[in-house]
PDB file of C-alpha atoms and ligand atoms in Angstrom:
ATOM      1  CA  UNK I   1     -22.794  31.797 -30.362  1.00 78.00           C
ATOM      2  CA  UNK I   2     -25.712  30.680 -32.464  1.00 85.00           C
ATOM      3  CA  UNK I   3     -23.992  27.251 -33.167  1.00 86.00           C
ATOM      4  CA  UNK I   4     -23.426  26.971 -29.590  1.00 88.00           C
ATOM      5  CA  UNK I   5     -26.782  27.037 -28.450  1.00 90.00           C
ATOM      6  CA  UNK I   6     -28.340  25.167 -31.290  1.00 90.00           C
ATOM      7  CA  UNK I   7     -26.004  22.136 -30.269  1.00 89.00           C
ATOM      8  CA  UNK I   8     -26.763  22.625 -26.541  1.00 91.00           C
ATOM      9  CA  UNK I   9     -30.334  21.913 -27.343  1.00 90.00           C
ATOM     10  CA  UNK I  10     -29.830  18.360 -28.166  1.00 90.00           C
ATOM     11  CA  UNK I  11     -27.653  15.173 -26.092  1.00 89.00           C
ATOM     12  CA  UNK I  12     -25.789  14.681 -29.150  1.00 90.00           C
ATOM     13  CA  UNK I  13     -25.081  18.537 -29.629  1.00 92.00           C
ATOM     14  CA  UNK I  14     -23.918  18.361 -25.695  1.00 92.00           C
ATOM     15  CA  UNK I  15     -21.588  15.755 -26.782  1.00 91.00           C
ATOM     16  CA  UNK I  16     -19.993  17.311 -29.564  1.00 92.00           C
ATOM     17  CA  UNK I  17     -19.592  20.264 -27.592  1.00 93.00           C
ATOM     18  CA  UNK I  18     -17.832  18.367 -24.745  1.00 92.00           C
ATOM     19  CA  UNK I  19     -15.676  16.562 -27.268  1.00 92.00           C
ATOM     20  CA  UNK I  20     -14.974  19.605 -29.090  1.00 93.00           C
ATOM     21  CA  UNK I  21     -13.991  21.924 -25.887  1.00 94.00           C
ATOM     22  CA  UNK I  22     -11.970  18.526 -24.416  1.00 93.00           C
ATOM     23  CA  UNK I  23     -10.129  18.842 -27.683  1.00 94.00           C
ATOM     24  CA  UNK I  24      -9.275  22.364 -26.899  1.00 96.00           C
ATOM     25  CA  UNK I  25      -7.948  21.449 -23.511  1.00 95.00           C
ATOM     26  CA  UNK I  26      -6.074  18.871 -24.656  1.00 95.00           C
ATOM     27  CA  UNK I  27      -3.980  21.253 -27.207  1.00 96.00           C
ATOM     28  CA  UNK I  28      -3.627  23.713 -24.098  1.00 96.00           C
ATOM     29  CA  UNK I  29      -2.352  21.017 -22.158  1.00 97.00           C
ATOM     30  CA  UNK I  30       0.389  19.388 -24.620  1.00 97.00           C
ATOM     31  CA  UNK I  31       1.325  23.164 -25.542  1.00 96.00           C
ATOM     32  CA  UNK I  32       1.588  23.795 -21.768  1.00 97.00           C
ATOM     33  CA  UNK I  33       3.840  20.920 -21.125  1.00 98.00           C
ATOM     34  CA  UNK I  34       5.982  21.750 -24.063  1.00 98.00           C
ATOM     35  CA  UNK I  35       6.536  24.978 -23.035  1.00 97.00           C
ATOM     36  CA  UNK I  36       7.690  23.907 -19.452  1.00 98.00           C
ATOM     37  CA  UNK I  37       9.776  20.982 -20.500  1.00 98.00           C
ATOM     38  CA  UNK I  38      12.068  23.814 -21.621  1.00 98.00           C
ATOM     39  CA  UNK I  39      13.192  24.057 -17.869  1.00 98.00           C
ATOM     40  CA  UNK I  40      15.591  21.650 -18.897  1.00 98.00           C
ATOM     41  CA  UNK I  41      17.085  23.553 -21.366  1.00 98.00           C
ATOM     42  CA  UNK I  42      18.438  26.032 -18.782  1.00 96.00           C
ATOM     43  CA  UNK I  43      16.841  29.735 -17.317  1.00 96.00           C
ATOM     44  CA  UNK I  44      17.199  31.327 -20.725  1.00 95.00           C
ATOM     45  CA  UNK I  45      15.137  29.135 -22.385  1.00 96.00           C
ATOM     46  CA  UNK I  46      12.073  28.685 -20.406  1.00 97.00           C
ATOM     47  CA  UNK I  47      12.718  32.545 -19.190  1.00 96.00           C
ATOM     48  CA  UNK I  48      12.764  33.767 -22.502  1.00 96.00           C
ATOM     49  CA  UNK I  49       9.580  31.617 -23.165  1.00 96.00           C
ATOM     50  CA  UNK I  50       7.659  32.990 -20.256  1.00 96.00           C
ATOM     51  CA  UNK I  51       8.971  36.632 -21.094  1.00 95.00           C
ATOM     52  CA  UNK I  52       7.420  36.258 -24.668  1.00 94.00           C
ATOM     53  CA  UNK I  53       4.433  35.202 -23.754  1.00 93.00           C
ATOM     54  CA  UNK I  54       3.742  37.862 -21.455  1.00 91.00           C
ATOM     55  CA  UNK I  55       4.666  40.633 -23.586  1.00 92.00           C
ATOM     56  CA  UNK I  56       2.054  39.392 -26.137  1.00 94.00           C
ATOM     57  CA  UNK I  57      -0.942  40.889 -23.961  1.00 94.00           C
ATOM     58  CA  UNK I  58      -3.436  40.174 -26.873  1.00 96.00           C
ATOM     59  CA  UNK I  59      -2.001  36.689 -27.347  1.00 94.00           C
ATOM     60  CA  UNK I  60      -2.102  36.261 -23.260  1.00 95.00           C
ATOM     61  CA  UNK I  61      -5.588  37.381 -22.697  1.00 96.00           C
ATOM     62  CA  UNK I  62      -6.643  35.791 -25.597  1.00 96.00           C
ATOM     63  CA  UNK I  63      -5.915  32.238 -24.760  1.00 95.00           C
ATOM     64  CA  UNK I  64      -6.829  33.114 -21.160  1.00 95.00           C
ATOM     65  CA  UNK I  65     -10.141  33.898 -21.847  1.00 97.00           C
ATOM     66  CA  UNK I  66     -10.537  31.387 -24.811  1.00 96.00           C
ATOM     67  CA  UNK I  67      -9.370  28.555 -21.899  1.00 96.00           C
ATOM     68  CA  UNK I  68     -11.893  29.700 -19.870  1.00 96.00           C
ATOM     69  CA  UNK I  69     -14.697  29.588 -22.388  1.00 96.00           C
ATOM     70  CA  UNK I  70     -13.545  26.075 -23.210  1.00 95.00           C
ATOM     71  CA  UNK I  71     -13.149  25.162 -19.462  1.00 94.00           C
ATOM     72  CA  UNK I  72     -16.723  26.814 -18.480  1.00 94.00           C
ATOM     73  CA  UNK I  73     -18.276  24.781 -21.525  1.00 94.00           C
ATOM     74  CA  UNK I  74     -16.698  21.685 -21.057  1.00 92.00           C
ATOM     75  CA  UNK I  75     -18.053  21.273 -17.479  1.00 91.00           C
ATOM     76  CA  UNK I  76     -21.512  23.029 -18.159  1.00 93.00           C
ATOM     77  CA  UNK I  77     -21.806  19.955 -20.716  1.00 92.00           C
ATOM     78  CA  UNK I  78     -20.456  17.225 -18.429  1.00 87.00           C
ATOM     79  CA  UNK I  79     -23.216  18.253 -15.710  1.00 87.00           C
ATOM     80  CA  UNK I  80     -25.816  18.395 -18.319  1.00 91.00           C
ATOM     81  CA  UNK I  81     -25.460  15.190 -19.716  1.00 87.00           C
ATOM     82  CA  UNK I  82     -24.902  13.475 -16.669  1.00 82.00           C
ATOM     83  CA  UNK I  83     -28.060  14.522 -14.915  1.00 85.00           C
ATOM     84  CA  UNK I  84     -29.780  13.639 -18.542  1.00 86.00           C
ATOM     85  CA  UNK I  85     -28.181  10.203 -18.072  1.00 80.00           C
ATOM     86  CA  UNK I  86     -29.590   9.707 -14.590  1.00 79.00           C
ATOM     87  CA  UNK I  87     -32.805  10.704 -15.192  1.00 83.00           C
ATOM     88  CA  UNK I  88     -33.415   8.506 -18.468  1.00 77.00           C
ATOM     89  CA  UNK I  89     -31.624   5.550 -16.008  1.00 68.00           C
ATOM     90  CA  UNK I  90     -35.326   3.824 -15.442  1.00 64.00           C
ATOM     91  CA  UNK I  91     -33.692   1.445 -12.517  1.00 58.00           C
ATOM     92  CA  UNK I  92     -31.812   2.046  -9.307  1.00 54.00           C
ATOM     93  CA  UNK I  93     -29.007  -1.015  -9.179  1.00 53.00           C
ATOM     94  CA  UNK I  94     -28.653   0.165  -5.271  1.00 51.00           C
ATOM     95  CA  UNK I  95     -25.146   0.851  -3.793  1.00 50.00           C
ATOM     96  CA  UNK I  96     -24.128  -2.668  -3.710  1.00 51.00           C
ATOM     97  CA  UNK I  97     -24.726  -3.258  -7.241  1.00 49.00           C
ATOM     98  CA  UNK I  98     -21.259  -4.192  -9.140  1.00 49.00           C
ATOM     99  CA  UNK I  99     -20.316  -1.702 -11.598  1.00 52.00           C
ATOM    100  CA  UNK I 100     -20.826  -2.592 -15.096  1.00 49.00           C
ATOM    101  CA  UNK I 101     -18.094  -2.935 -17.559  1.00 49.00           C
ATOM    102  CA  UNK I 102     -16.668   0.343 -17.062  1.00 59.00           C
ATOM    103  CA  UNK I 103     -13.193   1.072 -16.397  1.00 61.00           C
ATOM    104  CA  UNK I 104     -11.796   2.785 -13.344  1.00 63.00           C
ATOM    105  CA  UNK I 105     -10.894   5.972 -15.319  1.00 63.00           C
ATOM    106  CA  UNK I 106     -14.868   5.951 -16.472  1.00 65.00           C
ATOM    107  CA  UNK I 107     -16.446   5.543 -13.241  1.00 72.00           C
ATOM    108  CA  UNK I 108     -14.009   8.285 -11.739  1.00 79.00           C
ATOM    109  CA  UNK I 109     -14.828  10.893 -14.372  1.00 83.00           C
ATOM    110  CA  UNK I 110     -16.791  13.444 -12.082  1.00 81.00           C
ATOM    111  CA  UNK I 111     -14.449  13.132  -9.189  1.00 84.00           C
ATOM    112  CA  UNK I 112     -10.707  12.908 -10.977  1.00 85.00           C
ATOM    113  CA  UNK I 113     -12.475  16.249 -12.897  1.00 86.00           C
ATOM    114  CA  UNK I 114     -13.405  17.985  -9.716  1.00 87.00           C
ATOM    115  CA  UNK I 115      -9.846  17.102  -8.202  1.00 89.00           C
ATOM    116  CA  UNK I 116      -8.020  18.476 -11.283  1.00 91.00           C
ATOM    117  CA  UNK I 117     -10.441  21.904 -11.049  1.00 91.00           C
ATOM    118  CA  UNK I 118      -9.112  22.349  -7.576  1.00 94.00           C
ATOM    119  CA  UNK I 119      -5.436  21.730  -8.717  1.00 95.00           C
ATOM    120  CA  UNK I 120      -5.754  23.990 -11.022  1.00 95.00           C
ATOM    121  CA  UNK I 121      -6.643  27.129  -8.695  1.00 96.00           C
ATOM    122  CA  UNK I 122      -3.937  25.502  -6.748  1.00 97.00           C
ATOM    123  CA  UNK I 123      -1.685  26.027  -9.776  1.00 97.00           C
ATOM    124  CA  UNK I 124      -2.718  29.346 -10.293  1.00 97.00           C
ATOM    125  CA  UNK I 125      -2.493  30.903  -6.767  1.00 97.00           C
ATOM    126  CA  UNK I 126       1.007  28.972  -6.931  1.00 97.00           C
ATOM    127  CA  UNK I 127       2.606  30.314 -10.154  1.00 96.00           C
ATOM    128  CA  UNK I 128       0.406  33.091 -12.178  1.00 95.00           C
ATOM    129  CA  UNK I 129      -1.017  34.722  -8.814  1.00 96.00           C
ATOM    130  CA  UNK I 130       2.047  33.970  -7.133  1.00 95.00           C
ATOM    131  CA  UNK I 131       0.392  33.664  -3.278  1.00 96.00           C
ATOM    132  CA  UNK I 132       3.397  33.160  -0.689  1.00 95.00           C
ATOM    133  CA  UNK I 133       1.116  31.310   1.787  1.00 94.00           C
ATOM    134  CA  UNK I 134       0.454  28.136  -0.640  1.00 95.00           C
ATOM    135  CA  UNK I 135       4.403  27.708  -1.935  1.00 95.00           C
ATOM    136  CA  UNK I 136       4.979  26.410   1.572  1.00 95.00           C
ATOM    137  CA  UNK I 137       8.749  27.616   1.640  1.00 91.00           C
ATOM    138  CA  UNK I 138       8.116  30.910   2.908  1.00 90.00           C
ATOM    139  CA  UNK I 139       9.369  33.049   0.402  1.00 94.00           C
ATOM    140  CA  UNK I 140       7.773  35.638  -2.075  1.00 96.00           C
ATOM    141  CA  UNK I 141       8.219  34.374  -5.784  1.00 96.00           C
ATOM    142  CA  UNK I 142       7.274  38.232  -6.603  1.00 96.00           C
ATOM    143  CA  UNK I 143      10.885  38.837  -5.354  1.00 96.00           C
ATOM    144  CA  UNK I 144      11.922  36.117  -8.091  1.00 96.00           C
ATOM    145  CA  UNK I 145      12.740  38.798 -11.014  1.00 96.00           C
ATOM    146  CA  UNK I 146      15.523  39.676 -13.684  1.00 93.00           C
ATOM    147  CA  UNK I 147      16.696  42.356 -15.553  1.00 92.00           C
ATOM    148  CA  UNK I 148      15.972  42.531 -19.260  1.00 90.00           C
ATOM    149  CA  UNK I 149      18.786  44.494 -21.433  1.00 88.00           C
ATOM    150  CA  UNK I 150      16.824  47.399 -20.750  1.00 90.00           C
ATOM    151  CA  UNK I 151      16.864  47.335 -17.200  1.00 90.00           C
ATOM    152  CA  UNK I 152      13.282  46.780 -16.816  1.00 91.00           C
ATOM    153  CA  UNK I 153      12.187  43.328 -14.720  1.00 92.00           C
ATOM    154  CA  UNK I 154      10.607  40.107 -15.663  1.00 92.00           C
ATOM    155  CA  UNK I 155       9.511  37.134 -13.392  1.00 94.00           C
ATOM    156  CA  UNK I 156      12.211  34.503 -13.081  1.00 97.00           C
ATOM    157  CA  UNK I 157      10.233  31.434 -13.943  1.00 97.00           C
ATOM    158  CA  UNK I 158      12.729  28.926 -14.018  1.00 97.00           C
ATOM    159  CA  UNK I 159      13.757  30.095 -10.092  1.00 97.00           C
ATOM    160  CA  UNK I 160      10.183  29.643  -9.128  1.00 97.00           C
ATOM    161  CA  UNK I 161       9.970  26.181 -10.497  1.00 97.00           C
ATOM    162  CA  UNK I 162      13.000  25.068  -9.002  1.00 97.00           C
ATOM    163  CA  UNK I 163      12.512  26.500  -5.265  1.00 97.00           C
ATOM    164  CA  UNK I 164       8.596  25.791  -5.712  1.00 97.00           C
ATOM    165  CA  UNK I 165       9.703  21.971  -6.370  1.00 97.00           C
ATOM    166  CA  UNK I 166      11.909  21.318  -3.806  1.00 95.00           C
ATOM    167  CA  UNK I 167       9.282  21.174  -1.436  1.00 96.00           C
ATOM    168  CA  UNK I 168       8.077  17.305  -1.640  1.00 97.00           C
ATOM    169  CA  UNK I 169       4.707  18.107  -0.314  1.00 97.00           C
ATOM    170  CA  UNK I 170       4.470  20.602  -3.100  1.00 97.00           C
ATOM    171  CA  UNK I 171       5.978  18.209  -5.429  1.00 97.00           C
ATOM    172  CA  UNK I 172       3.734  15.388  -4.490  1.00 97.00           C
ATOM    173  CA  UNK I 173       0.625  17.611  -4.907  1.00 96.00           C
ATOM    174  CA  UNK I 174       1.443  17.906  -8.406  1.00 97.00           C
ATOM    175  CA  UNK I 175       2.454  14.406  -9.350  1.00 97.00           C
ATOM    176  CA  UNK I 176      -0.943  13.115  -8.020  1.00 95.00           C
ATOM    177  CA  UNK I 177      -2.664  16.110  -9.309  1.00 95.00           C
ATOM    178  CA  UNK I 178      -0.890  15.536 -13.024  1.00 96.00           C
ATOM    179  CA  UNK I 179      -1.765  11.446 -12.573  1.00 95.00           C
ATOM    180  CA  UNK I 180      -5.494  12.013 -11.802  1.00 93.00           C
ATOM    181  CA  UNK I 181      -5.462  14.568 -14.960  1.00 94.00           C
ATOM    182  CA  UNK I 182      -4.003  12.336 -17.373  1.00 95.00           C
ATOM    183  CA  UNK I 183      -6.400   9.581 -16.414  1.00 92.00           C
ATOM    184  CA  UNK I 184      -9.321  11.844 -16.794  1.00 91.00           C
ATOM    185  CA  UNK I 185      -7.896  13.071 -20.224  1.00 93.00           C
ATOM    186  CA  UNK I 186      -6.910   9.665 -21.702  1.00 94.00           C
ATOM    187  CA  UNK I 187     -10.686   8.413 -20.755  1.00 91.00           C
ATOM    188  CA  UNK I 188     -12.152  11.718 -22.084  1.00 91.00           C
ATOM    189  CA  UNK I 189      -9.965  11.104 -25.560  1.00 92.00           C
ATOM    190  CA  UNK I 190     -11.661   7.826 -25.743  1.00 90.00           C
ATOM    191  CA  UNK I 191     -14.905   9.127 -25.260  1.00 88.00           C
ATOM    192  CA  UNK I 192     -14.217  11.584 -27.707  1.00 89.00           C
ATOM    193  CA  UNK I 193     -13.234   9.459 -30.516  1.00 90.00           C
ATOM    194  CA  UNK I 194     -17.017   7.672 -29.753  1.00 86.00           C
ATOM    195  CA  UNK I 195     -18.938  10.986 -29.484  1.00 85.00           C
ATOM    196  CA  UNK I 196     -17.328  12.543 -33.348  1.00 86.00           C
ATOM    197  CA  UNK I 197     -18.013   8.943 -34.626  1.00 88.00           C
ATOM    198  CA  UNK I 198     -14.279   8.398 -35.055  1.00 87.00           C
ATOM    199  CA  UNK I 199     -14.439   4.241 -35.353  1.00 84.00           C
ATOM    200  CA  UNK I 200     -12.209   3.472 -37.961  1.00 84.00           C
ATOM    201  CA  UNK I 201     -10.348   1.265 -35.482  1.00 87.00           C
ATOM    202  CA  UNK I 202     -11.457  -1.252 -32.982  1.00 91.00           C
ATOM    203  CA  UNK I 203     -12.517   0.239 -29.125  1.00 90.00           C
ATOM    204  CA  UNK I 204      -9.671  -1.767 -28.088  1.00 92.00           C
ATOM    205  CA  UNK I 205      -7.104   0.191 -30.253  1.00 93.00           C
ATOM    206  CA  UNK I 206      -8.647   3.813 -29.462  1.00 93.00           C
ATOM    207  CA  UNK I 207      -8.600   3.042 -25.683  1.00 93.00           C
ATOM    208  CA  UNK I 208      -4.984   1.854 -26.046  1.00 95.00           C
ATOM    209  CA  UNK I 209      -3.839   4.720 -28.031  1.00 95.00           C
ATOM    210  CA  UNK I 210      -5.638   7.155 -25.676  1.00 95.00           C
ATOM    211  CA  UNK I 211      -3.838   5.433 -22.636  1.00 95.00           C
ATOM    212  CA  UNK I 212      -0.463   5.629 -24.283  1.00 97.00           C
ATOM    213  CA  UNK I 213      -0.919   9.324 -24.993  1.00 97.00           C
ATOM    214  CA  UNK I 214      -2.109   9.720 -21.392  1.00 97.00           C
ATOM    215  CA  UNK I 215       1.070   7.942 -20.031  1.00 97.00           C
ATOM    216  CA  UNK I 216       3.293  10.166 -22.243  1.00 98.00           C
ATOM    217  CA  UNK I 217       1.699  13.174 -20.561  1.00 97.00           C
ATOM    218  CA  UNK I 218       2.132  11.822 -17.584  1.00 98.00           C
ATOM    219  CA  UNK I 219       5.671  11.251 -17.501  1.00 98.00           C
ATOM    220  CA  UNK I 220       6.374  14.979 -19.700  1.00 98.00           C
ATOM    221  CA  UNK I 221       4.493  16.680 -16.511  1.00 98.00           C
ATOM    222  CA  UNK I 222       5.892  14.598 -13.745  1.00 98.00           C
ATOM    223  CA  UNK I 223       9.393  14.420 -15.170  1.00 98.00           C
ATOM    224  CA  UNK I 224       9.866  18.481 -13.983  1.00 98.00           C
ATOM    225  CA  UNK I 225       8.922  18.215 -10.391  1.00 98.00           C
ATOM    226  CA  UNK I 226      10.614  14.780 -10.104  1.00 98.00           C
ATOM    227  CA  UNK I 227      13.740  16.113 -11.501  1.00 98.00           C
ATOM    228  CA  UNK I 228      13.660  18.902  -9.491  1.00 98.00           C
ATOM    229  CA  UNK I 229      13.285  17.308  -5.981  1.00 96.00           C
ATOM    230  CA  UNK I 230      15.922  14.888  -6.718  1.00 96.00           C
ATOM    231  CA  UNK I 231      18.363  17.959  -7.358  1.00 96.00           C
ATOM    232  CA  UNK I 232      17.990  19.276 -10.814  1.00 97.00           C
ATOM    233  CA  UNK I 233      18.689  23.054 -11.067  1.00 95.00           C
ATOM    234  CA  UNK I 234      20.593  23.342  -7.378  1.00 94.00           C
ATOM    235  CA  UNK I 235      23.925  24.428  -9.345  1.00 91.00           C
ATOM    236  CA  UNK I 236      21.894  27.338 -10.879  1.00 91.00           C
ATOM    237  CA  UNK I 237      19.809  28.386  -7.942  1.00 90.00           C
ATOM    238  CA  UNK I 238      21.412  27.701  -4.396  1.00 82.00           C
TER     239      UNK I 238
HETATM  240  C1  LIG P   1       4.634  19.546 -13.636  1.00 61.85           C
HETATM  241  C2  LIG P   1       3.606  20.787 -14.100  1.00 61.85           C
HETATM  242  C3  LIG P   1       3.034  21.977 -14.351  1.00 61.85           C
HETATM  243  C4  LIG P   1       4.057  23.024 -14.433  1.00 61.85           C
HETATM  244  C5  LIG P   1       5.648  22.827 -13.847  1.00 61.85           C
HETATM  245  C6  LIG P   1       3.781  23.879 -14.840  1.00 61.85           C
HETATM  246  C7  LIG P   1       4.083  25.340 -14.560  1.00 61.85           C
HETATM  247  C8  LIG P   1       3.490  26.510 -14.854  1.00 61.85           C
HETATM  248  C9  LIG P   1       3.870  28.027 -14.903  1.00 61.85           C
HETATM  249  C10 LIG P   1       5.458  28.182 -14.180  1.00 61.85           C
HETATM  250  C11 LIG P   1       2.758  28.638 -14.740  1.00 61.85           C
HETATM  251  C12 LIG P   1       2.985  30.417 -14.971  1.00 61.85           C
HETATM  252  C13 LIG P   1       3.700  30.751 -15.916  1.00 61.85           C
HETATM  253  C14 LIG P   1       4.122  32.406 -15.977  1.00 61.85           C
HETATM  254  O1  LIG P   1       3.509  33.006 -15.112  1.00 61.85           O
HETATM  255  O2  LIG P   1       4.696  32.714 -16.834  1.00 61.85           O
HETATM  256  C15 LIG P   1       2.055  28.006 -15.180  1.00 61.85           C
HETATM  257  C16 LIG P   1       0.706  28.465 -15.219  1.00 61.85           C
HETATM  258  C17 LIG P   1      -0.396  27.895 -15.941  1.00 61.85           C
HETATM  259  N1  LIG P   1      -0.528  26.568 -15.721  1.00 61.85           N
HETATM  260 FE1  LIG P   1       0.781  25.084 -15.326  1.00 61.85          FE
HETATM  261  N2  LIG P   1       2.393  23.952 -14.958  1.00 61.85           N
HETATM  262  C18 LIG P   1       1.929  22.486 -14.793  1.00 61.85           C
HETATM  263  C19 LIG P   1       0.808  21.896 -14.817  1.00 61.85           C
HETATM  264  C20 LIG P   1       0.020  22.331 -15.558  1.00 61.85           C
HETATM  265  C21 LIG P   1      -1.305  21.391 -15.448  1.00 61.85           C
HETATM  266  C22 LIG P   1      -1.259  20.206 -15.683  1.00 61.85           C
HETATM  267  C23 LIG P   1      -2.528  22.744 -16.045  1.00 61.85           C
HETATM  268  C24 LIG P   1      -3.555  22.273 -16.633  1.00 61.85           C
HETATM  269  C25 LIG P   1      -4.602  21.174 -16.613  1.00 61.85           C
HETATM  270  C26 LIG P   1      -1.954  23.639 -16.197  1.00 61.85           C
HETATM  271  C27 LIG P   1      -2.478  25.004 -16.255  1.00 61.85           C
HETATM  272  C28 LIG P   1      -1.750  26.299 -16.251  1.00 61.85           C
HETATM  273  C29 LIG P   1      -2.702  27.280 -16.554  1.00 61.85           C
HETATM  274  C30 LIG P   1      -3.915  27.681 -16.985  1.00 61.85           C
HETATM  275  C31 LIG P   1      -1.907  28.366 -16.237  1.00 61.85           C
HETATM  276  C32 LIG P   1      -1.801  29.932 -15.971  1.00 61.85           C
HETATM  277  C33 LIG P   1      -1.469  30.776 -17.828  1.00 61.85           C
HETATM  278  C34 LIG P   1      -1.513  32.361 -17.967  1.00 61.85           C
HETATM  279  O3  LIG P   1      -1.165  33.004 -16.900  1.00 61.85           O
HETATM  280  O4  LIG P   1      -2.544  32.422 -18.123  1.00 61.85           O
HETATM  281  N3  LIG P   1      -0.588  23.854 -15.671  1.00 61.85           N
HETATM  282  N4  LIG P   1       2.258  26.620 -15.093  1.00 61.85           N
END
């Protein structure tokens, strides 16, 4: 905590905090994708994985709280740095002035970040808190349970995913949100190389790497709602 307060006092320190919390969020997003891709291995795999996570209360709550702390740190440093930058900018170039040589992603970081935040709230209501009104299917995912060997019940995450993404508007909203998330993450990754002084490769090389990883992430996440919309899982979940 002391280290965080000391870093927070300088702009460079805040940049480090933003970069480090960004790395933690990247790790989560990659881990979550690998976990979710198990849907393609069938109900046993993804349900077994979800059950394993749920049964480790310490691990689950530790990572939930850690994730929340990283999100708060990331957003707070982003807001504070953008305020400082605005205050330090001496000339107002006016609304009509062309943006400097900034990429589309860098100009829309705040906006894509905000939309991603809304998406995460929606996503939590959809699959974690299981609020029936947001799945647009008129079904209650809480009733999707499967029996374990000891006769206890555990959520049928496979069924939730297959039924959830059969709705075109829901699938489309995920594809759009994940697209913005990947744009945000890939620009964040290039900035992080800069903030942490990882400048062994040229700027173009770093940007190209960040775009490539962002694209892979996008394709991985999108493959789930798109395949389900195209009929994946219909033999298992009628
Ligand atoms: C196609 C894309 C995605 C799918 C299919 C998906 C699927 C899921 C599912 C099924 C759960 C509930 C797991 C359970 O209760 O066992 C979940 C939880 C969650 N997802 Fe996703 N997700 C996707 C994208 C994302 C993205 C892009 C993010 C973040 C940027 C994200 C963040 C989370 C979080 C924070 C949770 C809550 C985990 C917890 O219960 O603590 N998800 N996701």
